Amino acid sequence: MARSDPLCRPAASSLPLESSPLSPSLPLSPLASHLPPPPPPSAQHQQQQQQQSLHHFQHLLDIYGTSESTTTTTPPSSTPEPSDNNYGSKMMLQVALDTGINALAALVLGSTVWVFFIQAPLLMNYLGREKFVPIMMKLATTFSLVVTVALAAMAGLTFANEPRSTLILRGSSVAALAFALANYLVWVPRAVRAGWESQKFRRGEDKQGSTTGFVMHGGGEQKAAAAAGDADGKREAVMARVRVLHRTVSLFVVLMTVCVVVFVVATMSDLSA
């Protein structure tokens, strides 16, 4: 029996390989014949890249959200400075309007309280009626002019202050201006003319009456005995006209003050809100 020499074995490539799919000349096994053909390398590589891109984009959406992912794709604005400057200028204008309105309201309210409720009683007690009435009549015209101009400016700024211009602020400012205009144009000039006319009848009546009597009668009050014994009808008519005009001026001043107080309260509540 001859020994089999390993060197004399046939090569592996020369053996029949019926199940090898690498050799096209050899028949395939029944299982391998039912498998789909592999895709081309280029198409498979492209599909893998698309899937990776989709997974990466979905990962970015999950982390940053839709809004931030879109902002990363759009280039940022190169000129944000003008918008910041406009915002700063608008804020400065708003502060200036608020400051001006508050200052004018404080001027009107403070001057009214000082002239009619503090200065008038003090001067009435120190100087007496005969010296005080001419001074008060000279101050009345100047006071009425200053208050009317201040209220006109306050009403204009209130309407210009559009974000904070409420109906209460507009109505109270216009009402206060209307009362001030009525005093300045109608009642104060008439009261001053009647007061100067009544001065010749009040000589020697110094230190008569009280501050309350002056507010109610405008310097036209006289003693009951003198009124009963005086037969001059002209004097009575002048004094009665002075009382009526002075009461009218005082009424319009009180109404104007109430409107300014409502304006101030509404402004403070609006700023604190």
PDB file of C-alpha atoms in Angstrom:
ATOM      1  CA  MET A   1       0.000   0.000   0.000  1.00  0.00           C
ATOM      2  CA  ALA A   2       1.458   3.269  -0.980  1.00  0.00           C
ATOM      3  CA  ARG A   3       1.694   6.114   1.549  1.00  0.00           C
ATOM      4  CA  SER A   4      -0.071   9.302   0.783  1.00  0.00           C
ATOM      5  CA  ASP A   5       2.347  12.134   0.504  1.00  0.00           C
ATOM      6  CA  PRO A   6       0.995  15.473   1.620  1.00  0.00           C
ATOM      7  CA  LEU A   7       3.024  17.169  -1.048  1.00  0.00           C
ATOM      8  CA  CYS A   8       1.269  15.141  -3.662  1.00  0.00           C
ATOM      9  CA  ARG A   9      -2.233  16.290  -2.586  1.00  0.00           C
ATOM     10  CA  PRO A  10      -4.111  18.320  -5.110  1.00  0.00           C
ATOM     11  CA  ALA A  11      -4.454  22.032  -4.569  1.00  0.00           C
ATOM     12  CA  ALA A  12      -7.523  23.405  -2.765  1.00  0.00           C
ATOM     13  CA  SER A  13      -8.466  25.464  -5.756  1.00  0.00           C
ATOM     14  CA  SER A  14      -8.633  22.407  -7.916  1.00  0.00           C
ATOM     15  CA  LEU A  15     -11.253  20.749  -5.697  1.00  0.00           C
ATOM     16  CA  PRO A  16     -14.868  21.085  -6.776  1.00  0.00           C
ATOM     17  CA  LEU A  17     -16.649  23.631  -4.527  1.00  0.00           C
ATOM     18  CA  GLU A  18     -20.306  23.310  -5.269  1.00  0.00           C
ATOM     19  CA  SER A  19     -21.456  25.669  -2.476  1.00  0.00           C
ATOM     20  CA  SER A  20     -19.001  28.503  -3.117  1.00  0.00           C
ATOM     21  CA  PRO A  21     -20.756  31.665  -4.234  1.00  0.00           C
ATOM     22  CA  LEU A  22     -17.497  33.177  -5.361  1.00  0.00           C
ATOM     23  CA  SER A  23     -17.202  31.047  -8.435  1.00  0.00           C
ATOM     24  CA  PRO A  24     -19.784  32.025 -11.036  1.00  0.00           C
ATOM     25  CA  SER A  25     -19.168  28.928 -13.074  1.00  0.00           C
ATOM     26  CA  LEU A  26     -20.234  26.633 -10.244  1.00  0.00           C
ATOM     27  CA  PRO A  27     -23.898  26.071  -9.466  1.00  0.00           C
ATOM     28  CA  LEU A  28     -25.316  27.732  -6.288  1.00  0.00           C
ATOM     29  CA  SER A  29     -27.051  25.933  -3.460  1.00  0.00           C
ATOM     30  CA  PRO A  30     -30.861  26.088  -3.280  1.00  0.00           C
ATOM     31  CA  LEU A  31     -30.753  28.433  -0.163  1.00  0.00           C
ATOM     32  CA  ALA A  32     -28.388  30.888  -1.747  1.00  0.00           C
ATOM     33  CA  SER A  33     -30.496  31.146  -4.857  1.00  0.00           C
ATOM     34  CA  HIS A  34     -33.394  32.672  -2.912  1.00  0.00           C
ATOM     35  CA  LEU A  35     -31.328  35.526  -1.316  1.00  0.00           C
ATOM     36  CA  PRO A  36     -31.687  39.039  -2.868  1.00  0.00           C
ATOM     37  CA  PRO A  37     -28.687  40.352  -4.655  1.00  0.00           C
ATOM     38  CA  PRO A  38     -26.614  42.803  -2.609  1.00  0.00           C
ATOM     39  CA  PRO A  39     -27.027  46.492  -3.476  1.00  0.00           C
ATOM     40  CA  PRO A  40     -24.294  48.274  -5.311  1.00  0.00           C
ATOM     41  CA  PRO A  41     -21.618  49.702  -3.028  1.00  0.00           C
ATOM     42  CA  SER A  42     -22.244  53.302  -4.084  1.00  0.00           C
ATOM     43  CA  ALA A  43     -25.990  53.212  -3.346  1.00  0.00           C
ATOM     44  CA  GLN A  44     -25.464  51.531   0.023  1.00  0.00           C
ATOM     45  CA  HIS A  45     -22.904  54.113   1.033  1.00  0.00           C
ATOM     46  CA  GLN A  46     -25.228  56.955   0.023  1.00  0.00           C
ATOM     47  CA  GLN A  47     -28.101  55.465   2.027  1.00  0.00           C
ATOM     48  CA  GLN A  48     -25.935  55.178   5.119  1.00  0.00           C
ATOM     49  CA  GLN A  49     -24.906  58.832   4.811  1.00  0.00           C
ATOM     50  CA  GLN A  50     -28.521  59.946   4.528  1.00  0.00           C
ATOM     51  CA  GLN A  51     -29.530  57.963   7.596  1.00  0.00           C
ATOM     52  CA  GLN A  52     -26.628  59.386   9.571  1.00  0.00           C
ATOM     53  CA  SER A  53     -27.590  62.916   8.522  1.00  0.00           C
ATOM     54  CA  LEU A  54     -31.207  62.343   9.559  1.00  0.00           C
ATOM     55  CA  HIS A  55     -30.191  60.938  12.944  1.00  0.00           C
ATOM     56  CA  HIS A  56     -27.834  63.874  13.513  1.00  0.00           C
ATOM     57  CA  PHE A  57     -30.504  66.460  12.618  1.00  0.00           C
ATOM     58  CA  GLN A  58     -33.050  64.749  14.858  1.00  0.00           C
ATOM     59  CA  HIS A  59     -30.521  64.773  17.676  1.00  0.00           C
ATOM     60  CA  LEU A  60     -30.012  68.542  17.254  1.00  0.00           C
ATOM     61  CA  LEU A  61     -33.755  69.142  17.285  1.00  0.00           C
ATOM     62  CA  ASP A  62     -34.131  67.153  20.488  1.00  0.00           C
ATOM     63  CA  ILE A  63     -31.353  69.095  22.216  1.00  0.00           C
ATOM     64  CA  TYR A  64     -31.816  72.685  21.042  1.00  0.00           C
ATOM     65  CA  GLY A  65     -35.382  72.801  19.807  1.00  0.00           C
ATOM     66  CA  THR A  66     -36.768  74.092  16.564  1.00  0.00           C
ATOM     67  CA  SER A  67     -36.348  77.833  17.241  1.00  0.00           C
ATOM     68  CA  GLU A  68     -32.678  77.663  18.202  1.00  0.00           C
ATOM     69  CA  SER A  69     -31.802  75.272  15.419  1.00  0.00           C
ATOM     70  CA  THR A  70     -33.279  77.699  12.902  1.00  0.00           C
ATOM     71  CA  THR A  71     -31.380  80.619  14.421  1.00  0.00           C
ATOM     72  CA  THR A  72     -28.126  78.754  13.921  1.00  0.00           C
ATOM     73  CA  THR A  73     -28.833  78.427  10.222  1.00  0.00           C
ATOM     74  CA  THR A  74     -29.730  82.106   9.716  1.00  0.00           C
ATOM     75  CA  PRO A  75     -26.906  84.621  10.002  1.00  0.00           C
ATOM     76  CA  PRO A  76     -27.230  87.111  12.888  1.00  0.00           C
ATOM     77  CA  SER A  77     -28.113  90.687  12.200  1.00  0.00           C
ATOM     78  CA  SER A  78     -25.076  92.806  11.600  1.00  0.00           C
ATOM     79  CA  THR A  79     -26.628  96.095  12.846  1.00  0.00           C
ATOM     80  CA  PRO A  80     -28.437  95.685  16.207  1.00  0.00           C
ATOM     81  CA  GLU A  81     -27.254  99.069  17.411  1.00  0.00           C
ATOM     82  CA  PRO A  82     -30.016 101.237  15.837  1.00  0.00           C
ATOM     83  CA  SER A  83     -32.779  99.284  17.557  1.00  0.00           C
ATOM     84  CA  ASP A  84     -31.020  99.650  20.906  1.00  0.00           C
ATOM     85  CA  ASN A  85     -30.576 103.362  20.309  1.00  0.00           C
ATOM     86  CA  ASN A  86     -34.252 103.773  19.420  1.00  0.00           C
ATOM     87  CA  TYR A  87     -35.278 101.947  22.580  1.00  0.00           C
ATOM     88  CA  GLY A  88     -33.016 104.144  24.684  1.00  0.00           C
ATOM     89  CA  SER A  89     -34.333 107.336  23.090  1.00  0.00           C
ATOM     90  CA  LYS A  90     -37.928 106.209  23.615  1.00  0.00           C
ATOM     91  CA  MET A  91     -37.230 105.504  27.271  1.00  0.00           C
ATOM     92  CA  MET A  92     -35.606 108.921  27.723  1.00  0.00           C
ATOM     93  CA  LEU A  93     -38.600 110.586  26.056  1.00  0.00           C
ATOM     94  CA  GLN A  94     -40.983 108.668  28.319  1.00  0.00           C
ATOM     95  CA  VAL A  95     -39.067 109.739  31.427  1.00  0.00           C
ATOM     96  CA  ALA A  96     -39.031 113.354  30.232  1.00  0.00           C
ATOM     97  CA  LEU A  97     -42.791 113.323  29.627  1.00  0.00           C
ATOM     98  CA  ASP A  98     -43.530 111.789  33.019  1.00  0.00           C
ATOM     99  CA  THR A  99     -41.247 114.259  34.774  1.00  0.00           C
ATOM    100  CA  GLY A 100     -42.756 117.263  32.989  1.00  0.00           C
ATOM    101  CA  ILE A 101     -46.332 116.204  33.694  1.00  0.00           C
ATOM    102  CA  ASN A 102     -45.638 115.553  37.364  1.00  0.00           C
ATOM    103  CA  ALA A 103     -43.768 118.851  37.752  1.00  0.00           C
ATOM    104  CA  LEU A 104     -46.603 120.859  36.189  1.00  0.00           C
ATOM    105  CA  ALA A 105     -49.232 119.129  38.323  1.00  0.00           C
ATOM    106  CA  ALA A 106     -47.166 119.815  41.442  1.00  0.00           C
ATOM    107  CA  LEU A 107     -46.740 123.460  40.415  1.00  0.00           C
ATOM    108  CA  VAL A 108     -50.476 124.000  39.950  1.00  0.00           C
ATOM    109  CA  LEU A 109     -51.506 122.172  43.092  1.00  0.00           C
ATOM    110  CA  GLY A 110     -48.782 123.678  45.281  1.00  0.00           C
ATOM    111  CA  SER A 111     -49.308 127.263  44.114  1.00  0.00           C
ATOM    112  CA  THR A 112     -53.087 127.011  44.561  1.00  0.00           C
ATOM    113  CA  VAL A 113     -52.798 125.668  48.071  1.00  0.00           C
ATOM    114  CA  TRP A 114     -50.176 128.260  48.971  1.00  0.00           C
ATOM    115  CA  VAL A 115     -51.969 131.318  47.557  1.00  0.00           C
ATOM    116  CA  PHE A 116     -55.529 130.564  48.680  1.00  0.00           C
ATOM    117  CA  PHE A 117     -55.102 128.500  51.826  1.00  0.00           C
ATOM    118  CA  ILE A 118     -51.806 129.651  53.394  1.00  0.00           C
ATOM    119  CA  GLN A 119     -50.746 133.051  52.070  1.00  0.00           C
ATOM    120  CA  ALA A 120     -54.181 134.719  51.979  1.00  0.00           C
ATOM    121  CA  PRO A 121     -55.112 134.022  55.631  1.00  0.00           C
ATOM    122  CA  LEU A 122     -51.679 135.089  56.870  1.00  0.00           C
ATOM    123  CA  LEU A 123     -51.628 138.357  54.909  1.00  0.00           C
ATOM    124  CA  MET A 124     -55.222 139.025  55.864  1.00  0.00           C
ATOM    125  CA  ASN A 125     -54.353 138.798  59.567  1.00  0.00           C
ATOM    126  CA  TYR A 126     -51.068 140.723  59.360  1.00  0.00           C
ATOM    127  CA  LEU A 127     -51.968 143.532  56.945  1.00  0.00           C
ATOM    128  CA  GLY A 128     -55.680 143.950  57.450  1.00  0.00           C
ATOM    129  CA  ARG A 129     -58.349 144.009  54.796  1.00  0.00           C
ATOM    130  CA  GLU A 130     -57.747 147.544  53.519  1.00  0.00           C
ATOM    131  CA  LYS A 131     -54.107 146.759  52.621  1.00  0.00           C
ATOM    132  CA  PHE A 132     -54.581 143.110  51.775  1.00  0.00           C
ATOM    133  CA  VAL A 133     -57.361 143.399  49.164  1.00  0.00           C
ATOM    134  CA  PRO A 134     -55.339 145.526  46.662  1.00  0.00           C
ATOM    135  CA  ILE A 135     -52.386 143.118  46.956  1.00  0.00           C
ATOM    136  CA  MET A 136     -54.622 140.094  46.444  1.00  0.00           C
ATOM    137  CA  MET A 137     -56.284 141.640  43.402  1.00  0.00           C
ATOM    138  CA  LYS A 138     -52.895 142.269  41.804  1.00  0.00           C
ATOM    139  CA  LEU A 139     -51.797 138.700  42.549  1.00  0.00           C
ATOM    140  CA  ALA A 140     -55.033 137.193  41.256  1.00  0.00           C
ATOM    141  CA  THR A 141     -54.371 138.047  37.598  1.00  0.00           C
ATOM    142  CA  THR A 142     -50.773 136.803  37.689  1.00  0.00           C
ATOM    143  CA  PHE A 143     -51.746 133.657  39.551  1.00  0.00           C
ATOM    144  CA  SER A 144     -54.556 132.895  37.114  1.00  0.00           C
ATOM    145  CA  LEU A 145     -52.242 133.337  34.118  1.00  0.00           C
ATOM    146  CA  VAL A 146     -49.514 131.092  35.530  1.00  0.00           C
ATOM    147  CA  VAL A 147     -51.971 128.355  36.469  1.00  0.00           C
ATOM    148  CA  THR A 148     -53.691 128.469  33.060  1.00  0.00           C
ATOM    149  CA  VAL A 149     -50.406 128.175  31.145  1.00  0.00           C
ATOM    150  CA  ALA A 150     -49.225 125.339  33.383  1.00  0.00           C
ATOM    151  CA  LEU A 151     -52.497 123.437  32.966  1.00  0.00           C
ATOM    152  CA  ALA A 152     -52.420 123.914  29.190  1.00  0.00           C
ATOM    153  CA  ALA A 153     -48.906 122.462  29.060  1.00  0.00           C
ATOM    154  CA  MET A 154     -49.914 119.617  31.374  1.00  0.00           C
ATOM    155  CA  ALA A 155     -52.911 118.731  29.201  1.00  0.00           C
ATOM    156  CA  GLY A 156     -50.800 118.811  26.044  1.00  0.00           C
ATOM    157  CA  LEU A 157     -48.128 116.552  27.518  1.00  0.00           C
ATOM    158  CA  THR A 158     -50.816 114.214  28.827  1.00  0.00           C
ATOM    159  CA  PHE A 159     -52.259 113.734  25.349  1.00  0.00           C
ATOM    160  CA  ALA A 160     -48.735 113.325  23.918  1.00  0.00           C
ATOM    161  CA  ASN A 161     -47.898 110.667  26.497  1.00  0.00           C
ATOM    162  CA  GLU A 162     -49.761 108.025  24.502  1.00  0.00           C
ATOM    163  CA  PRO A 163     -48.808 104.824  26.404  1.00  0.00           C
ATOM    164  CA  ARG A 164     -49.966 106.225  29.753  1.00  0.00           C
ATOM    165  CA  SER A 165     -52.624 108.674  28.625  1.00  0.00           C
ATOM    166  CA  THR A 166     -55.729 107.126  30.165  1.00  0.00           C
ATOM    167  CA  LEU A 167     -59.257 108.496  29.984  1.00  0.00           C
ATOM    168  CA  ILE A 168     -59.141 109.719  33.593  1.00  0.00           C
ATOM    169  CA  LEU A 169     -55.911 111.629  33.020  1.00  0.00           C
ATOM    170  CA  ARG A 170     -57.192 113.265  29.858  1.00  0.00           C
ATOM    171  CA  GLY A 171     -60.565 114.162  31.330  1.00  0.00           C
ATOM    172  CA  SER A 172     -59.207 115.602  34.575  1.00  0.00           C
ATOM    173  CA  SER A 173     -56.528 117.644  32.786  1.00  0.00           C
ATOM    174  CA  VAL A 174     -59.026 119.094  30.294  1.00  0.00           C
ATOM    175  CA  ALA A 175     -61.557 119.862  33.058  1.00  0.00           C
ATOM    176  CA  ALA A 176     -58.918 121.619  35.177  1.00  0.00           C
ATOM    177  CA  LEU A 177     -57.830 123.652  32.146  1.00  0.00           C
ATOM    178  CA  ALA A 178     -61.445 124.617  31.402  1.00  0.00           C
ATOM    179  CA  PHE A 179     -62.011 125.912  34.949  1.00  0.00           C
ATOM    180  CA  ALA A 180     -58.720 127.834  34.865  1.00  0.00           C
ATOM    181  CA  LEU A 181     -59.559 129.398  31.503  1.00  0.00           C
ATOM    182  CA  ALA A 182     -62.976 130.436  32.740  1.00  0.00           C
ATOM    183  CA  ASN A 183     -61.389 132.187  35.711  1.00  0.00           C
ATOM    184  CA  TYR A 184     -58.620 133.820  33.682  1.00  0.00           C
ATOM    185  CA  LEU A 185     -60.813 135.045  30.823  1.00  0.00           C
ATOM    186  CA  VAL A 186     -64.132 135.830  32.549  1.00  0.00           C
ATOM    187  CA  TRP A 187     -64.392 135.819  36.314  1.00  0.00           C
ATOM    188  CA  VAL A 188     -61.021 137.125  37.544  1.00  0.00           C
ATOM    189  CA  PRO A 189     -61.075 140.291  35.346  1.00  0.00           C
ATOM    190  CA  ARG A 190     -64.624 141.077  36.444  1.00  0.00           C
ATOM    191  CA  ALA A 191     -63.807 140.450  40.087  1.00  0.00           C
ATOM    192  CA  VAL A 192     -60.705 142.663  39.897  1.00  0.00           C
ATOM    193  CA  ARG A 193     -62.628 145.534  38.280  1.00  0.00           C
ATOM    194  CA  ALA A 194     -65.376 145.271  40.867  1.00  0.00           C
ATOM    195  CA  GLY A 195     -62.789 145.119  43.651  1.00  0.00           C
ATOM    196  CA  TRP A 196     -61.052 148.295  42.516  1.00  0.00           C
ATOM    197  CA  GLU A 197     -64.415 149.993  42.230  1.00  0.00           C
ATOM    198  CA  SER A 198     -65.346 148.987  45.741  1.00  0.00           C
ATOM    199  CA  GLN A 199     -62.068 150.264  47.199  1.00  0.00           C
ATOM    200  CA  LYS A 200     -63.365 153.806  47.528  1.00  0.00           C
ATOM    201  CA  PHE A 201     -66.210 152.535  49.708  1.00  0.00           C
ATOM    202  CA  ARG A 202     -63.953 150.578  52.041  1.00  0.00           C
ATOM    203  CA  ARG A 203     -61.671 153.305  53.286  1.00  0.00           C
ATOM    204  CA  GLY A 204     -61.243 153.088  57.027  1.00  0.00           C
ATOM    205  CA  GLU A 205     -62.690 149.574  57.345  1.00  0.00           C
ATOM    206  CA  ASP A 206     -59.342 148.011  58.177  1.00  0.00           C
ATOM    207  CA  LYS A 207     -59.292 144.824  60.244  1.00  0.00           C
ATOM    208  CA  GLN A 208     -62.981 144.131  59.823  1.00  0.00           C
ATOM    209  CA  GLY A 209     -64.375 140.654  59.393  1.00  0.00           C
ATOM    210  CA  SER A 210     -62.293 137.507  59.142  1.00  0.00           C
ATOM    211  CA  THR A 211     -60.511 135.315  56.605  1.00  0.00           C
ATOM    212  CA  THR A 212     -63.638 133.223  56.138  1.00  0.00           C
ATOM    213  CA  GLY A 213     -65.614 136.367  55.479  1.00  0.00           C
ATOM    214  CA  PHE A 214     -63.103 137.473  52.851  1.00  0.00           C
ATOM    215  CA  VAL A 215     -63.228 134.086  51.091  1.00  0.00           C
ATOM    216  CA  MET A 216     -67.022 134.222  51.005  1.00  0.00           C
ATOM    217  CA  HIS A 217     -67.539 137.952  50.364  1.00  0.00           C
ATOM    218  CA  GLY A 218     -64.319 139.132  48.651  1.00  0.00           C
ATOM    219  CA  GLY A 219     -63.809 142.170  50.833  1.00  0.00           C
ATOM    220  CA  GLY A 220     -67.372 143.419  50.325  1.00  0.00           C
ATOM    221  CA  GLU A 221     -68.571 142.540  53.824  1.00  0.00           C
ATOM    222  CA  GLN A 222     -69.473 145.479  56.056  1.00  0.00           C
ATOM    223  CA  LYS A 223     -70.819 145.996  59.498  1.00  0.00           C
ATOM    224  CA  ALA A 224     -74.503 145.383  60.015  1.00  0.00           C
ATOM    225  CA  ALA A 225     -74.951 148.780  61.596  1.00  0.00           C
ATOM    226  CA  ALA A 226     -73.191 150.588  58.788  1.00  0.00           C
ATOM    227  CA  ALA A 227     -75.171 148.632  56.188  1.00  0.00           C
ATOM    228  CA  ALA A 228     -78.445 149.494  57.869  1.00  0.00           C
ATOM    229  CA  GLY A 229     -77.631 153.183  58.169  1.00  0.00           C
ATOM    230  CA  ASP A 230     -76.123 153.601  54.724  1.00  0.00           C
ATOM    231  CA  ALA A 231     -78.602 154.806  52.126  1.00  0.00           C
ATOM    232  CA  ASP A 232     -76.251 154.780  49.188  1.00  0.00           C
ATOM    233  CA  GLY A 233     -77.682 152.276  46.683  1.00  0.00           C
ATOM    234  CA  LYS A 234     -74.599 152.308  44.510  1.00  0.00           C
ATOM    235  CA  ARG A 235     -72.429 151.109  47.323  1.00  0.00           C
ATOM    236  CA  GLU A 236     -74.781 148.251  48.063  1.00  0.00           C
ATOM    237  CA  ALA A 237     -74.826 147.213  44.411  1.00  0.00           C
ATOM    238  CA  VAL A 238     -71.024 147.291  44.151  1.00  0.00           C
ATOM    239  CA  MET A 239     -70.551 145.294  47.331  1.00  0.00           C
ATOM    240  CA  ALA A 240     -73.097 142.699  46.265  1.00  0.00           C
ATOM    241  CA  ARG A 241     -71.386 142.317  42.878  1.00  0.00           C
ATOM    242  CA  VAL A 242     -68.008 141.917  44.564  1.00  0.00           C
ATOM    243  CA  ARG A 243     -69.369 139.157  46.787  1.00  0.00           C
ATOM    244  CA  VAL A 244     -70.902 137.250  43.888  1.00  0.00           C
ATOM    245  CA  LEU A 245     -67.812 137.514  41.694  1.00  0.00           C
ATOM    246  CA  HIS A 246     -65.446 136.532  44.483  1.00  0.00           C
ATOM    247  CA  ARG A 247     -67.535 133.488  45.346  1.00  0.00           C
ATOM    248  CA  THR A 248     -67.574 132.499  41.687  1.00  0.00           C
ATOM    249  CA  VAL A 249     -63.795 132.783  41.414  1.00  0.00           C
ATOM    250  CA  SER A 250     -63.353 130.764  44.614  1.00  0.00           C
ATOM    251  CA  LEU A 251     -65.743 128.074  43.332  1.00  0.00           C
ATOM    252  CA  PHE A 252     -63.865 127.687  40.064  1.00  0.00           C
ATOM    253  CA  VAL A 253     -60.550 127.531  41.924  1.00  0.00           C
ATOM    254  CA  VAL A 254     -61.894 124.744  44.158  1.00  0.00           C
ATOM    255  CA  LEU A 255     -63.198 122.797  41.154  1.00  0.00           C
ATOM    256  CA  MET A 256     -59.870 123.194  39.383  1.00  0.00           C
ATOM    257  CA  THR A 257     -58.025 121.974  42.478  1.00  0.00           C
ATOM    258  CA  VAL A 258     -60.256 118.902  42.728  1.00  0.00           C
ATOM    259  CA  CYS A 259     -59.527 118.031  39.093  1.00  0.00           C
ATOM    260  CA  VAL A 260     -55.784 118.402  39.666  1.00  0.00           C
ATOM    261  CA  VAL A 261     -55.970 116.176  42.756  1.00  0.00           C
ATOM    262  CA  VAL A 262     -57.802 113.512  40.718  1.00  0.00           C
ATOM    263  CA  PHE A 263     -55.109 113.821  38.047  1.00  0.00           C
ATOM    264  CA  VAL A 264     -52.307 113.388  40.573  1.00  0.00           C
ATOM    265  CA  VAL A 265     -53.960 110.365  42.211  1.00  0.00           C
ATOM    266  CA  ALA A 266     -54.545 108.725  38.810  1.00  0.00           C
ATOM    267  CA  THR A 267     -50.939 109.391  37.791  1.00  0.00           C
ATOM    268  CA  MET A 268     -49.557 107.847  40.989  1.00  0.00           C
ATOM    269  CA  SER A 269     -51.765 104.773  40.667  1.00  0.00           C
ATOM    270  CA  ASP A 270     -50.715 104.362  37.020  1.00  0.00           C
ATOM    271  CA  LEU A 271     -47.023 104.591  37.868  1.00  0.00           C
ATOM    272  CA  SER A 272     -47.326 102.155  40.764  1.00  0.00           C
ATOM    273  CA  ALA A 273     -49.237  99.591  38.676  1.00  0.00           C
TER     274      ALA A 273
END
